[in-house]
Coordinates of C-alpha atoms and ligand atoms in Angstrom, one line a residue:
M14 CA 0.0 0.0 0.0
A15 CA 1.5 3.3 -1.1
A16 CA -1.5 5.7 -1.0
K17 CA 0.3 8.5 0.9
S18 CA 3.4 8.2 -1.3
E19 CA 1.2 8.4 -4.4
A20 CA -0.5 11.5 -3.1
L21 CA 2.7 13.1 -2.1
F22 CA 4.3 12.3 -5.5
E23 CA 1.2 13.9 -7.2
R24 CA 1.8 17.1 -5.2
A25 CA 5.6 16.9 -5.7
V26 CA 5.6 16.8 -9.5
K27 CA 3.7 20.1 -9.5
C28 CA 6.4 22.0 -7.7
I29 CA 9.6 20.0 -8.0
P30 CA 11.1 18.9 -11.4
G31 CA 10.1 15.3 -11.8
G32 CA 8.8 15.4 -8.2
V33 CA 12.2 14.8 -6.7
N34 CA 15.4 16.7 -5.7
S35 CA 17.6 14.1 -7.4
P36 CA 16.6 12.2 -10.5
V37 CA 17.3 8.6 -9.4
R38 CA 14.7 8.9 -6.6
A39 CA 11.8 9.2 -9.1
F40 CA 11.8 5.5 -10.0
G41 CA 12.1 6.7 -13.7
S42 CA 14.0 3.6 -14.9
I43 CA 12.0 1.0 -13.1
G44 CA 8.5 2.6 -13.0
G45 CA 6.0 2.9 -10.2
T46 CA 5.7 5.4 -7.4
P47 CA 8.7 6.4 -5.3
R48 CA 8.2 5.6 -1.6
F49 CA 8.4 8.8 0.5
I50 CA 10.4 7.9 3.5
K51 CA 9.4 9.1 6.9
K52 CA 12.2 7.8 9.1
A53 CA 15.1 5.4 9.2
K54 CA 16.6 3.3 12.0
G55 CA 19.6 1.0 11.7
S56 CA 19.3 -0.9 8.5
H57 CA 15.6 -0.2 8.0
I58 CA 13.6 2.6 6.5
F59 CA 9.9 3.4 7.0
D60 CA 7.7 5.1 4.4
V61 CA 4.8 7.5 5.0
D62 CA 2.3 4.6 4.6
G63 CA 3.9 2.7 7.4
N64 CA 5.7 0.2 5.3
E65 CA 9.0 -1.1 6.6
Y66 CA 12.0 -2.0 4.3
I67 CA 15.4 -3.5 4.7
D68 CA 17.4 -0.6 3.2
Y69 CA 20.2 -1.3 0.6
I70 CA 20.2 2.3 -0.6
D71 CA 21.8 3.6 2.6
S72 CA 21.3 7.1 1.4
W73 CA 23.6 6.1 -1.5
G74 CA 26.5 5.3 0.9
P75 CA 26.8 7.9 3.7
C76 CA 25.2 5.8 6.4
I77 CA 27.8 3.1 6.7
L78 CA 27.1 2.7 10.4
G79 CA 23.4 2.5 9.8
H80 CA 20.7 5.1 10.1
D81 CA 20.2 7.2 13.3
H82 CA 23.4 6.0 15.0
P83 CA 23.0 7.3 18.6
A84 CA 26.5 8.8 18.9
I85 CA 26.1 10.7 15.6
R86 CA 22.7 11.9 16.6
E87 CA 23.8 13.1 20.0
A88 CA 26.8 14.9 18.5
V89 CA 24.6 16.7 16.0
V90 CA 22.0 17.7 18.6
K91 CA 24.7 19.0 21.0
A92 CA 26.5 20.9 18.2
A93 CA 23.2 22.5 17.1
E94 CA 22.8 24.0 20.5
N95 CA 25.7 26.3 19.6
G96 CA 24.2 27.4 16.3
L97 CA 24.1 26.0 12.8
S98 CA 26.5 28.0 10.8
F99 CA 28.8 31.0 11.3
G100 CA 30.5 31.6 7.9
C101 CA 33.7 31.9 10.0
A102 CA 36.5 29.4 10.8
T103 CA 35.7 26.8 13.5
E104 CA 37.8 24.3 15.5
I105 CA 35.8 21.3 14.2
E106 CA 37.0 22.1 10.7
V107 CA 40.6 21.9 11.8
E108 CA 39.9 18.7 13.7
M109 CA 38.3 17.1 10.6
A110 CA 41.2 18.1 8.3
E111 CA 43.8 17.0 10.8
F112 CA 42.0 13.7 11.4
I113 CA 42.0 12.8 7.7
C114 CA 45.5 14.1 6.9
E115 CA 47.0 12.1 9.7
R116 CA 45.3 8.9 8.6
I117 CA 45.2 8.9 4.8
P118 CA 48.8 8.8 3.5
S119 CA 48.1 10.5 0.1
I120 CA 46.2 13.4 1.8
E121 CA 48.6 16.1 2.9
M122 CA 46.0 18.9 2.7
I123 CA 42.2 18.9 2.3
R124 CA 39.4 21.3 1.5
M125 CA 35.8 20.7 2.6
V126 CA 32.9 21.5 0.2
N127 CA 29.2 20.5 0.2
S128 CA 28.9 17.6 -2.2
G129 CA 30.7 15.1 -4.3
T130 CA 30.0 17.2 -7.4
E131 CA 31.6 20.2 -5.8
A132 CA 34.6 18.1 -4.7
V133 CA 35.2 16.8 -8.2
M134 CA 34.6 20.1 -9.9
S135 CA 37.2 21.7 -7.6
A136 CA 39.7 18.9 -7.8
L137 CA 39.7 19.2 -11.6
R138 CA 40.2 22.9 -11.4
A139 CA 43.1 22.4 -9.0
A140 CA 44.6 19.8 -11.4
R141 CA 44.4 22.2 -14.3
G142 CA 45.7 25.1 -12.2
Y143 CA 48.7 23.0 -11.0
T144 CA 49.6 21.5 -14.4
G145 CA 48.7 24.4 -16.6
R146 CA 47.0 21.9 -18.9
D147 CA 43.4 21.7 -20.1
K148 CA 42.5 18.1 -21.0
I149 CA 40.8 15.7 -18.6
I150 CA 40.4 11.9 -19.2
K151 CA 37.4 10.2 -17.6
F152 CA 35.9 6.7 -18.2
A153 CA 32.6 5.8 -19.8
G154 CA 30.2 4.6 -17.1
C155 CA 31.9 6.5 -14.3
Y156 CA 29.9 9.2 -12.7
H157 CA 31.5 12.2 -11.0
G158 CA 28.6 14.4 -10.2
H159 CA 26.9 17.0 -12.4
S160 CA 29.5 19.7 -13.1
D161 CA 29.5 20.6 -16.7
A162 CA 32.8 19.1 -17.7
M163 CA 31.7 15.8 -16.3
L164 CA 28.4 15.6 -18.2
V165 CA 30.0 14.3 -21.3
S166 CA 29.8 11.3 -23.5
A167 CA 32.6 10.0 -25.7
G168 CA 32.7 11.6 -29.1
S169 CA 32.5 9.3 -32.1
G170 CA 35.5 7.5 -30.7
V171 CA 37.5 7.5 -27.5
M172 CA 40.0 9.7 -29.2
T173 CA 37.7 12.6 -29.9
S174 CA 36.6 15.5 -27.7
G175 CA 33.7 14.9 -25.4
V176 CA 30.2 16.0 -26.5
P177 CA 27.7 17.2 -23.9
D178 CA 25.6 14.5 -22.3
S179 CA 23.0 17.0 -21.0
A180 CA 21.0 19.9 -22.4
G181 CA 22.4 23.1 -21.2
V182 CA 26.0 22.0 -21.3
T183 CA 28.0 23.8 -24.0
K184 CA 30.5 22.2 -26.3
G185 CA 33.0 24.5 -24.8
C186 CA 32.6 22.9 -21.4
T187 CA 33.1 19.3 -22.6
Q188 CA 35.6 19.8 -25.5
D189 CA 38.5 19.2 -23.1
T190 CA 37.0 16.1 -21.5
L191 CA 38.1 12.9 -23.2
T192 CA 36.5 9.5 -22.5
A193 CA 38.4 6.2 -22.2
V194 CA 37.2 2.7 -21.6
Y195 CA 37.2 1.3 -18.0
N196 CA 39.7 -1.5 -17.5
D197 CA 41.3 -0.7 -20.9
L198 CA 44.7 0.9 -20.4
D199 CA 45.3 1.1 -24.2
S200 CA 42.4 3.4 -24.6
V201 CA 44.0 5.7 -22.1
R202 CA 47.5 5.4 -23.7
Q203 CA 46.0 6.3 -27.1
I204 CA 44.4 9.4 -25.7
M205 CA 47.6 10.4 -23.8
E206 CA 49.7 10.0 -27.0
A207 CA 47.2 11.9 -29.1
N208 CA 47.2 14.7 -26.6
E209 CA 50.8 14.7 -25.5
G210 CA 51.6 17.3 -22.9
Q211 CA 47.9 18.4 -22.7
V212 CA 46.3 16.0 -20.2
A213 CA 46.0 17.7 -16.7
A214 CA 44.4 14.6 -15.0
V215 CA 42.8 11.3 -15.3
I216 CA 39.8 10.9 -13.0
V217 CA 38.5 7.5 -12.2
E218 CA 36.2 5.7 -9.8
P219 CA 38.7 3.2 -8.5
V220 CA 35.8 0.8 -8.2
G221 CA 33.0 1.7 -10.6
A222 CA 29.7 2.0 -8.7
N223 CA 27.6 4.1 -11.1
M224 CA 27.3 1.6 -13.9
G225 CA 26.4 -0.9 -11.4
V226 CA 29.5 -2.2 -9.5
V227 CA 32.5 -2.8 -11.8
L228 CA 35.8 -3.9 -10.3
P229 CA 39.2 -2.7 -11.6
E230 CA 41.0 -5.6 -13.3
E231 CA 44.4 -6.6 -12.0
G232 CA 46.9 -3.9 -13.0
F233 CA 44.4 -1.3 -14.2
L234 CA 44.7 1.2 -11.4
Q235 CA 48.5 0.8 -11.2
G236 CA 48.6 1.2 -14.9
L237 CA 46.8 4.5 -14.6
R238 CA 49.2 5.5 -12.0
D239 CA 52.2 4.7 -14.2
L240 CA 50.6 6.4 -17.3
C241 CA 49.9 9.6 -15.3
T242 CA 53.4 9.7 -13.9
K243 CA 55.0 9.1 -17.3
N244 CA 52.9 11.8 -19.0
G245 CA 53.0 14.5 -16.2
A246 CA 49.2 14.2 -15.6
L247 CA 47.6 13.9 -12.2
L248 CA 45.7 10.8 -11.1
I249 CA 42.5 11.7 -9.3
F250 CA 40.6 8.9 -7.4
D251 CA 37.0 9.8 -7.1
E252 CA 36.4 8.0 -3.8
V253 CA 33.0 9.7 -3.1
I254 CA 31.6 6.1 -2.8
T255 CA 34.6 4.0 -2.0
G256 CA 36.3 6.4 0.5
F257 CA 36.1 5.0 4.0
R258 CA 33.9 2.2 2.7
L259 CA 36.3 -0.3 1.2
G260 CA 38.4 0.0 4.3
F261 CA 39.3 3.0 6.3
T262 CA 41.8 4.1 3.6
G263 CA 39.3 3.3 0.9
A264 CA 40.2 1.9 -2.5
Q265 CA 43.6 3.5 -2.6
G266 CA 44.5 1.6 0.6
R267 CA 42.8 -1.6 -0.6
F268 CA 44.5 -1.7 -4.0
G269 CA 47.8 0.0 -2.9
V270 CA 47.7 2.7 -5.6
T271 CA 48.4 6.3 -4.6
P272 CA 46.5 9.1 -6.4
D273 CA 47.7 12.7 -6.5
L274 CA 44.2 14.0 -5.5
T275 CA 41.2 12.2 -4.0
T276 CA 37.6 13.3 -3.8
Y277 CA 35.3 12.4 -1.0
G278 CA 31.6 12.7 -0.1
K279 CA 28.9 10.6 1.5
I280 CA 30.5 8.8 4.5
I281 CA 32.5 11.9 5.5
G282 CA 29.2 13.7 6.1
A283 CA 27.4 10.7 7.7
G284 CA 24.3 11.9 5.9
M285 CA 24.9 15.6 6.1
P286 CA 25.9 17.6 3.0
V287 CA 29.7 17.2 2.9
G288 CA 32.2 16.7 0.1
A289 CA 36.0 17.2 0.2
Y290 CA 39.0 17.1 -2.1
G291 CA 42.6 16.7 -1.0
G292 CA 46.0 15.3 -1.8
R293 CA 49.6 16.5 -2.3
K294 CA 50.3 19.7 -0.5
E295 CA 52.0 21.3 -3.6
I296 CA 48.8 20.8 -5.5
M297 CA 46.4 21.8 -2.8
E298 CA 48.3 25.0 -2.0
M299 CA 47.2 26.2 -5.5
V300 CA 43.7 26.6 -4.0
S301 CA 42.5 30.0 -2.8
P302 CA 43.3 31.8 -0.7
A303 CA 46.7 30.1 -0.6
G304 CA 47.0 30.1 -4.4
P305 CA 45.4 31.2 -7.7
V306 CA 42.8 28.5 -8.1
Y307 CA 39.5 30.0 -6.9
Q308 CA 37.0 27.9 -4.9
A309 CA 34.6 28.9 -2.2
G310 CA 31.4 27.9 -0.4
T311 CA 29.1 29.5 2.2
L312 CA 28.4 26.2 4.0
S313 CA 31.8 24.5 3.4
G314 CA 33.0 22.9 6.6
N315 CA 29.6 23.6 8.2
P316 CA 30.1 22.8 11.9
I317 CA 27.0 20.5 12.2
A318 CA 28.0 18.5 9.1
M319 CA 31.6 18.3 10.4
V320 CA 30.6 16.9 13.7
A321 CA 28.4 14.3 12.1
G322 CA 31.1 13.2 9.7
L323 CA 33.9 13.3 12.1
T324 CA 31.9 11.3 14.7
Q325 CA 31.3 8.6 12.1
L326 CA 35.0 8.6 10.9
R327 CA 36.2 8.3 14.5
I328 CA 34.0 5.3 15.1
L329 CA 35.2 3.7 11.9
Y330 CA 38.8 4.3 12.8
E331 CA 38.5 3.1 16.4
N332 CA 36.6 0.0 15.4
P333 CA 38.4 -1.6 12.4
D334 CA 36.4 -4.8 13.0
I335 CA 33.5 -3.0 11.4
Y336 CA 35.2 -3.4 8.1
Q337 CA 35.9 -7.1 8.7
K338 CA 32.2 -7.5 9.5
L339 CA 31.2 -5.7 6.3
E340 CA 33.5 -8.0 4.3
K341 CA 31.8 -11.0 5.8
K342 CA 28.3 -9.6 5.3
G343 CA 29.1 -8.8 1.7
E344 CA 30.5 -12.2 1.0
K345 CA 27.5 -13.8 2.7
L346 CA 24.9 -11.6 0.8
Y347 CA 26.4 -11.2 -2.6
G348 CA 28.1 -14.6 -2.6
S349 CA 24.9 -16.4 -1.7
I350 CA 22.9 -14.4 -4.3
T351 CA 25.4 -15.5 -6.9
E352 CA 25.0 -19.2 -5.9
I353 CA 21.2 -19.0 -5.7
L354 CA 20.9 -17.3 -9.2
A355 CA 23.4 -19.9 -10.6
E356 CA 21.3 -22.8 -9.2
K357 CA 18.2 -21.2 -10.8
Q358 CA 20.2 -20.7 -14.0
A359 CA 19.0 -17.1 -14.0
P360 CA 20.6 -14.8 -16.6
C361 CA 22.4 -12.8 -14.0
R362 CA 25.9 -11.7 -13.0
V363 CA 26.8 -10.4 -9.5
N364 CA 29.7 -8.1 -9.1
H365 CA 30.7 -7.2 -5.6
I366 CA 33.5 -6.0 -3.3
G367 CA 33.2 -5.6 0.4
S368 CA 29.9 -4.0 1.3
L369 CA 29.2 -2.9 -2.4
G370 CA 27.4 -5.2 -4.8
C371 CA 25.2 -5.3 -7.8
V372 CA 23.0 -7.9 -9.6
F373 CA 23.2 -7.4 -13.4
F374 CA 20.5 -9.0 -15.5
T375 CA 22.9 -10.2 -18.2
T376 CA 24.9 -13.4 -18.9
E377 CA 28.0 -11.4 -19.9
S378 CA 30.8 -10.7 -17.4
V379 CA 30.5 -7.0 -16.6
T380 CA 33.9 -5.2 -16.8
D381 CA 33.0 -1.9 -18.3
Y382 CA 30.1 0.3 -19.4
A383 CA 29.5 -1.4 -22.7
S384 CA 29.1 -4.8 -21.0
A385 CA 27.1 -3.3 -18.2
K386 CA 24.7 -2.0 -20.8
T387 CA 23.9 -5.5 -22.0
S388 CA 21.8 -5.8 -18.8
D389 CA 18.0 -6.3 -19.2
T390 CA 16.8 -3.2 -17.4
K391 CA 13.1 -4.4 -17.6
A392 CA 14.2 -7.6 -15.8
Y393 CA 15.9 -5.5 -13.2
A394 CA 12.7 -3.4 -12.8
D395 CA 10.6 -6.5 -12.2
Y396 CA 13.1 -7.8 -9.6
F397 CA 13.2 -4.4 -7.9
H398 CA 9.4 -4.3 -7.5
Y399 CA 9.2 -7.9 -6.3
M400 CA 11.8 -7.1 -3.6
L401 CA 10.1 -3.8 -2.7
N402 CA 6.7 -5.4 -2.4
H403 CA 8.3 -7.9 0.0
G404 CA 10.0 -5.3 2.2
V405 CA 13.4 -4.9 0.6
H406 CA 14.3 -1.5 -0.9
L407 CA 17.0 -1.9 -3.5
A408 CA 18.5 0.9 -5.7
P409 CA 15.7 2.0 -8.0
A410 CA 18.0 1.6 -11.1
Q411 CA 20.1 -1.1 -12.6
F412 CA 23.2 1.0 -12.9
E413 CA 23.6 1.7 -9.2
A414 CA 25.0 -0.2 -6.2
M415 CA 23.7 -2.1 -3.2
F416 CA 25.1 -0.8 0.1
L417 CA 25.5 -2.8 3.3
S418 CA 26.0 -1.0 6.6
D419 CA 27.2 -2.1 10.0
A420 CA 23.6 -2.1 11.1
H421 CA 22.5 -4.9 8.6
T422 CA 21.8 -8.0 10.6
S423 CA 22.0 -11.7 9.6
E424 CA 18.2 -11.7 9.8
D425 CA 18.1 -8.9 7.1
I426 CA 20.5 -10.9 4.9
E427 CA 18.6 -14.2 5.4
K428 CA 15.3 -12.5 4.6
T429 CA 16.8 -11.0 1.4
L430 CA 18.3 -14.4 0.4
E431 CA 15.0 -16.1 1.0
L432 CA 13.3 -13.7 -1.3
V433 CA 15.9 -14.2 -4.0
R434 CA 15.4 -18.0 -3.7
N435 CA 11.6 -17.6 -4.1
Y436 CA 11.9 -15.2 -7.0
Ligands
LIG1 P1 27.0 14.3 -5.0 O1 27.1 15.6 -5.7 O2 25.7 13.6 -5.4 O3 27.2 14.4 -3.5 O4 28.2 13.4 -5.5 C1 28.4 13.2 -6.9 C2 29.2 11.9 -7.0 C3 30.5 12.0 -7.3 N1 31.3 10.8 -7.5 C4 30.7 9.6 -7.4 C5 31.6 8.4 -7.5 C6 29.4 9.5 -7.1 O5 28.8 8.2 -6.9 C7 28.6 10.6 -6.9 C8 27.1 10.6 -6.6 N2 26.5 9.3 -6.5 C9 25.1 9.1 -6.8 C10 24.8 7.6 -6.6 N3 25.1 6.9 -7.7 C11 24.3 10.0 -5.9 C12 22.8 9.7 -5.9 C13 22.0 10.8 -6.6 O6 22.5 11.3 -7.6 O7 20.9 11.1 -6.1

């Protein structure tokens, strides 16, 4: 029953584009009415009609400790008693920056912003300012937020300048963005050679999580590192999803590859609007007011958002067993789904790493955007609605990820697996 969600959605579409404040929430790719969520607790969310769901959206990653974690809530409430925002420097911003710089080896200096989009946009500007070069290489299927230069699709071939992938984005904004193929170092090498001395940076999701979950093949990330070093380009890891999720040091720690810049979001805000970019001091000191690369933000380093994020990071750092538990939960959930679907001879592939996973409705192994797009999105939509109607809320789109949190229980996982068995 979703009567109240339906009524709210009817109202919403009249005053909000598509009825939502972010497109994926509108159920556009899977149909039906988005559930309007009233509250969340632990690993469960509750909609306005009183339906309860096991939640695998996890606010798209921020709530790795689960929803409404008491320590985070208490810290936020306490901080709010001192006011919400000052537009001046605060101690908590220094504590957050020191905390990250002291624990992530590649981060010597960091700047807080308000979203992953802003973090990526600013990191690209810093990379261009530092290198004096214009071109950026990204990968088909990787999403880095909605700044103009990132809303691009490959030209006729990977060698040609990007063309806008959204109305309202000018050719001028995308002409310096070149698109390579994920897990294909040759496609990067070709672009580098064709644009010798012009590539400022390569930006990559070290684990793809916006074309569904796509893992880097052996040697891919190190290969990018080597190509960037050889060509005087910077390597930017977009760890908005993987940062503090695939381990405390994220994908760079898990795979042992050191980027020049890293972008963060989601977990570092614990559900509050926070993004960040950081890396080598000589690069970050290009950023205003220390250097000539301008970047600013009214609510950057907001004290309430900082205390939420820092509380979560401290819990993650002080309790490393959380990551071991997430690995086990991920292996149990995604590994069992793989076995069940194989027994049923279902046309599916499951990609997963740690607490991230994705069921693709294709028989091809999914290693890049082209293979991800062989998925049957109608089949995914049917699967989504079956799970939703039985109390499990998956990502409302095939090309997203499932997120496990520290709050997910073995009961949650068993119930999910039982539903997959009966599907
Ligand atoms: P935001 O601007 O949405 O905070 O972050 C943009 C971004 C940057 N980099 C990566 C790797 C990301 O995954 C994202 C945003 N992720 C999506 C989920 N696929 C956010 C969900 C949404 O757009 O509503």
